[in-house]
Coordinates of C-alpha atoms in Angstrom, one line a residue:
X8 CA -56.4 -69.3 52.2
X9 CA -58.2 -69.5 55.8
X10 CA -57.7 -73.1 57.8
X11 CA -61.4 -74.1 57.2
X12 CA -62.8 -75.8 60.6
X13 CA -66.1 -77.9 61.7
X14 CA -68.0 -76.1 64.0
X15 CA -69.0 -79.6 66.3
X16 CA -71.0 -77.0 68.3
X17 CA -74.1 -77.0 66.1
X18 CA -76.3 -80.0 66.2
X19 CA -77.6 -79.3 62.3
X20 CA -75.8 -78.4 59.0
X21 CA -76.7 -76.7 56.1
X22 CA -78.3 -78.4 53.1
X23 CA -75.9 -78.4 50.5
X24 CA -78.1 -76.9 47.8
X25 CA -77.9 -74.0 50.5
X26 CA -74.4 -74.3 51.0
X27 CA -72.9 -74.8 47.4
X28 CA -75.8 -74.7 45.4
X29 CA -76.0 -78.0 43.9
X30 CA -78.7 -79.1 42.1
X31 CA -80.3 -82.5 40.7
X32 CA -81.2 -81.8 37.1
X33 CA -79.2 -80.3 33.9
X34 CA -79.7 -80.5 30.3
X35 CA -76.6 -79.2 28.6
X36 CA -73.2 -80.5 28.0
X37 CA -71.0 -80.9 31.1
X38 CA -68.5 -78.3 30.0
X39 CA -71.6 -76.1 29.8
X40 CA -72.2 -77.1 33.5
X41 CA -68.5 -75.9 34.5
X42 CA -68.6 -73.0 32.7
X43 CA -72.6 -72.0 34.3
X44 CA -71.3 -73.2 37.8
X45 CA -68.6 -70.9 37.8
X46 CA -66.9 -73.3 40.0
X47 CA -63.2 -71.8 39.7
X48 CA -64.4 -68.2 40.5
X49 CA -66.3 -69.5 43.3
X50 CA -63.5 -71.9 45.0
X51 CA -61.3 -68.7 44.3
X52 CA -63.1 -66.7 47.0
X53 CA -65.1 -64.4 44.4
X54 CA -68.5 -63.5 43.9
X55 CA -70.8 -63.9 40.9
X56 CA -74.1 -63.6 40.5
X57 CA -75.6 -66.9 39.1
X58 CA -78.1 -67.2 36.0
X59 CA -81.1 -66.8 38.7
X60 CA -79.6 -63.5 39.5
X61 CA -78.5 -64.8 43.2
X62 CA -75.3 -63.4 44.7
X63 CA -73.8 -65.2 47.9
X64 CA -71.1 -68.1 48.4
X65 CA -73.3 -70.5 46.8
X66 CA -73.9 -71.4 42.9
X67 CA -77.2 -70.6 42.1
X68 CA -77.6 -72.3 38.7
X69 CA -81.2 -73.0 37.6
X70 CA -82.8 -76.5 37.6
X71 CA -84.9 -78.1 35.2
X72 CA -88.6 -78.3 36.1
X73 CA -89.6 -81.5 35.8
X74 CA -93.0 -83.7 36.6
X75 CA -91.3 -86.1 38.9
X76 CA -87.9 -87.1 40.7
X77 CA -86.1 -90.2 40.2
X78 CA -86.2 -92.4 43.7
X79 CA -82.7 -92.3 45.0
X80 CA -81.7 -92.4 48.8
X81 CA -82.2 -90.3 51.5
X82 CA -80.3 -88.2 54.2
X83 CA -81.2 -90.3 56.6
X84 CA -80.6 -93.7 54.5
X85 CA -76.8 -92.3 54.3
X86 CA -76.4 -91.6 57.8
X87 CA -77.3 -95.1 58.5
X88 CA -74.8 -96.3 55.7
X89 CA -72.2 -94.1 57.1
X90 CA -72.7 -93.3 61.0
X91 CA -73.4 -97.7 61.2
X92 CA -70.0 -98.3 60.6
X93 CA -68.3 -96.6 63.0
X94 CA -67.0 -99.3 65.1
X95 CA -67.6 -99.1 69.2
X96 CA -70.6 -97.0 68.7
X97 CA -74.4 -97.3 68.3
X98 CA -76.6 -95.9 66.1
X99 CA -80.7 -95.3 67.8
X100 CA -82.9 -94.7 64.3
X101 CA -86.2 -93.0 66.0
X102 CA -88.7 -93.8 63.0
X103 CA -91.0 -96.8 62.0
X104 CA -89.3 -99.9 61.5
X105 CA -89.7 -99.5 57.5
X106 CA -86.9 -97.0 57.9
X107 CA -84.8 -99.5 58.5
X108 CA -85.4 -102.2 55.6
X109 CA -82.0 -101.1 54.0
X110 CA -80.1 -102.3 56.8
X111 CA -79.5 -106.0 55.9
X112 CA -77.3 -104.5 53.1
X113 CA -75.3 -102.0 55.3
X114 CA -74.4 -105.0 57.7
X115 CA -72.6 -106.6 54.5
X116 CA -70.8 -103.3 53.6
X117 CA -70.0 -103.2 57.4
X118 CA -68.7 -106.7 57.5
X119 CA -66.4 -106.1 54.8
X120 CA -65.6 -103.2 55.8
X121 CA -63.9 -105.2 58.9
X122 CA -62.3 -107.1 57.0
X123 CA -60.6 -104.9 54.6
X124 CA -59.6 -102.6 57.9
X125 CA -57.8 -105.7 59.2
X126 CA -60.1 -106.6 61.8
X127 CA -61.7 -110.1 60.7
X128 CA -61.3 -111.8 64.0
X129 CA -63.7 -108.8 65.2
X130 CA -66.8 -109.6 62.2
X131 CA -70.0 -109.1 64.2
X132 CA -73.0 -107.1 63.4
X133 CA -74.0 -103.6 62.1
X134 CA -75.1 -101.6 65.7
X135 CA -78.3 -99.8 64.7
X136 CA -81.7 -99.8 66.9
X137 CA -85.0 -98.8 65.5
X138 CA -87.4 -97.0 68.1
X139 CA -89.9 -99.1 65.6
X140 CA -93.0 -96.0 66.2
X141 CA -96.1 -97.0 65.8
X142 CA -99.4 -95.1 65.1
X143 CA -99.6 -94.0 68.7
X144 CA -96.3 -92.7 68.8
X145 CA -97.0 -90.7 65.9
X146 CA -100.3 -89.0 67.7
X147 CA -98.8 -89.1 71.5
X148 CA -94.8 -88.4 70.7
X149 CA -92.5 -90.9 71.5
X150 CA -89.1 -89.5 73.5
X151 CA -90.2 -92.1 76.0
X152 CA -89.6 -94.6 73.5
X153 CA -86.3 -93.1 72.5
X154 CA -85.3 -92.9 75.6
X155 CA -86.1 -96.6 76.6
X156 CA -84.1 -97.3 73.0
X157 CA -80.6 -95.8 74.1
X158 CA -81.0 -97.4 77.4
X159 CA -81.5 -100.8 75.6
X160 CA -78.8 -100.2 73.1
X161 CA -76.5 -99.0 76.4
X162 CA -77.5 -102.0 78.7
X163 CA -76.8 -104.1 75.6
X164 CA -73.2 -103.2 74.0
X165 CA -72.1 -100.7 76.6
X166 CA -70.8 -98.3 73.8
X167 CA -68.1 -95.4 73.2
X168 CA -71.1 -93.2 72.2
X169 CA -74.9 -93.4 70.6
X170 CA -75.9 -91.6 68.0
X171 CA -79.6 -90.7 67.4
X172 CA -80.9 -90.0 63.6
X173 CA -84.2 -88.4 63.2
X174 CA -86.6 -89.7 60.1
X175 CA -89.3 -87.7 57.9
X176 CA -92.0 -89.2 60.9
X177 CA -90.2 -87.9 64.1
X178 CA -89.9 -84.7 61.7
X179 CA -93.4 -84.1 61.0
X180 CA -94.1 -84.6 64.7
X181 CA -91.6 -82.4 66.0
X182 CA -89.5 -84.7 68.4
X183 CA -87.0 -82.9 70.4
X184 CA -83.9 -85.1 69.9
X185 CA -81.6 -82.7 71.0
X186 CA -82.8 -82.4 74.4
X187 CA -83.5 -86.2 75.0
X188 CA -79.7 -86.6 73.6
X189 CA -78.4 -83.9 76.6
X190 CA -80.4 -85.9 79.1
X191 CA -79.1 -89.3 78.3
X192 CA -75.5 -88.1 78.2
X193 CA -75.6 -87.0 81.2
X194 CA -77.4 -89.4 82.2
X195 CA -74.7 -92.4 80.7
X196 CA -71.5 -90.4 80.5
X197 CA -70.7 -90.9 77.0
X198 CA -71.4 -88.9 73.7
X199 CA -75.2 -89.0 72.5
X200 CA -75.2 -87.2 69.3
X201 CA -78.4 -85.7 67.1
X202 CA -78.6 -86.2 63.8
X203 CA -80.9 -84.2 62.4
X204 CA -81.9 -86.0 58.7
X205 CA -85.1 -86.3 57.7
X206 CA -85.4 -87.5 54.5
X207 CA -87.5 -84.4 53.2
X208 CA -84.9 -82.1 54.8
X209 CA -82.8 -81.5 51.7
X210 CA -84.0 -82.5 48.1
X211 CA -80.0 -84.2 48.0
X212 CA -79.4 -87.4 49.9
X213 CA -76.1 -86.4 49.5
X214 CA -76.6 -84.0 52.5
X215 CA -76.3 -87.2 54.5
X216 CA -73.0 -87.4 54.4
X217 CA -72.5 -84.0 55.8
X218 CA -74.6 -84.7 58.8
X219 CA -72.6 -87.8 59.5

């Protein structure tokens, strides 16, 4: 089987419904699942077509239509969770503040976290800035505001690298993180990473954990 490698190249990944097809709703036995999934034949390296009558590397089993979708997290939710607790680094959210209201119970997962890696004389903090946007960012743009951000969050803990994550608002406005990530690595000399996350960017959260 061929060495399978992360290309660190690309600043975006697929969604994973485009790259293995998953989906968020069944109604069948889970043997049924397996067997419609064709998971084996697929992980083998063939091809099938799925019950939609898609070919390609991905399952392409049908989903239930349903009125509504159960609230669960988001891409972007998960980066924070996961990207937050690397330690040495800093994580710039570029959304309204609200984006952030999860992150009182990251800082306890990060905490322990510390503590089961060995490292409670180190317990501080979760490192993750919010660019907080406000109406007038949303209507003007805001990469000034990101910008000021990393320089705060640099001034501040002086880290190994910053990560920026972008948010269904910075989305719908089209902010350019990449670009203001190249300027302010050069700019610092250390790793400023894009995220690209938005919570409307893949219909499973789950995708987060890719992007991190």
């Amino acid at each position: 089987m061929a060495k399978k490698t992360i290309n660190l190249d690309m600043s975006e990944c697929e969604n994973r419904e485009t790259r293995i097809g998953s989906i968020i709703s069944w109604d069948g036995k889970a043997s049924e699942l397996v067997e419609a999934s064709d998971y084996d034949r697929r992980s083998s390296g063939e091809r099938k077509k799925g019950c939609c009558g898609n070919g390609g590397r991905a399952c392409q089993l049908c989903e239930l239509h349903m009125p509504f979708s159960q609230q669960t997290m988001c891409a972007n939710a998960i980066v924070a969770c996961q990207i937050g607790n690397i330690t040495d680094c800093v994580l710039v959210k570029h959304s309204p503040i609200g984006c952030s209201a999860n992150h009182a119970r990251f800082n306890l997962a990060y905490k322990i976290g510390l503590i089961r890696r060995g490292k409670a004389s180190e317990i501080e903090n979760i490192k993750i800035f919010s660019t907080n946007l406000k109406e007038k960012d949303m209507v003007f743009g805001a990469s000034d505001r990101l910008r000021q951000t990393i320089q705060d969050a640099y001034d501040r803990y002086h880290p190994k690298a910053i990560f920026i994550s972008m948010s269904c608002s910075t989305a719908i406005i089209g902010e350019d993180i990449d670009s203001v990530a190249d300027e302010k690595e050069a700019e610092l000399g250390i790793p400023v990473v894009p995220l690209h996350c938005e919570g409307f960017r893949s219909k499973h959260w789950s995708t987060g954990f890719d992007v991190s």
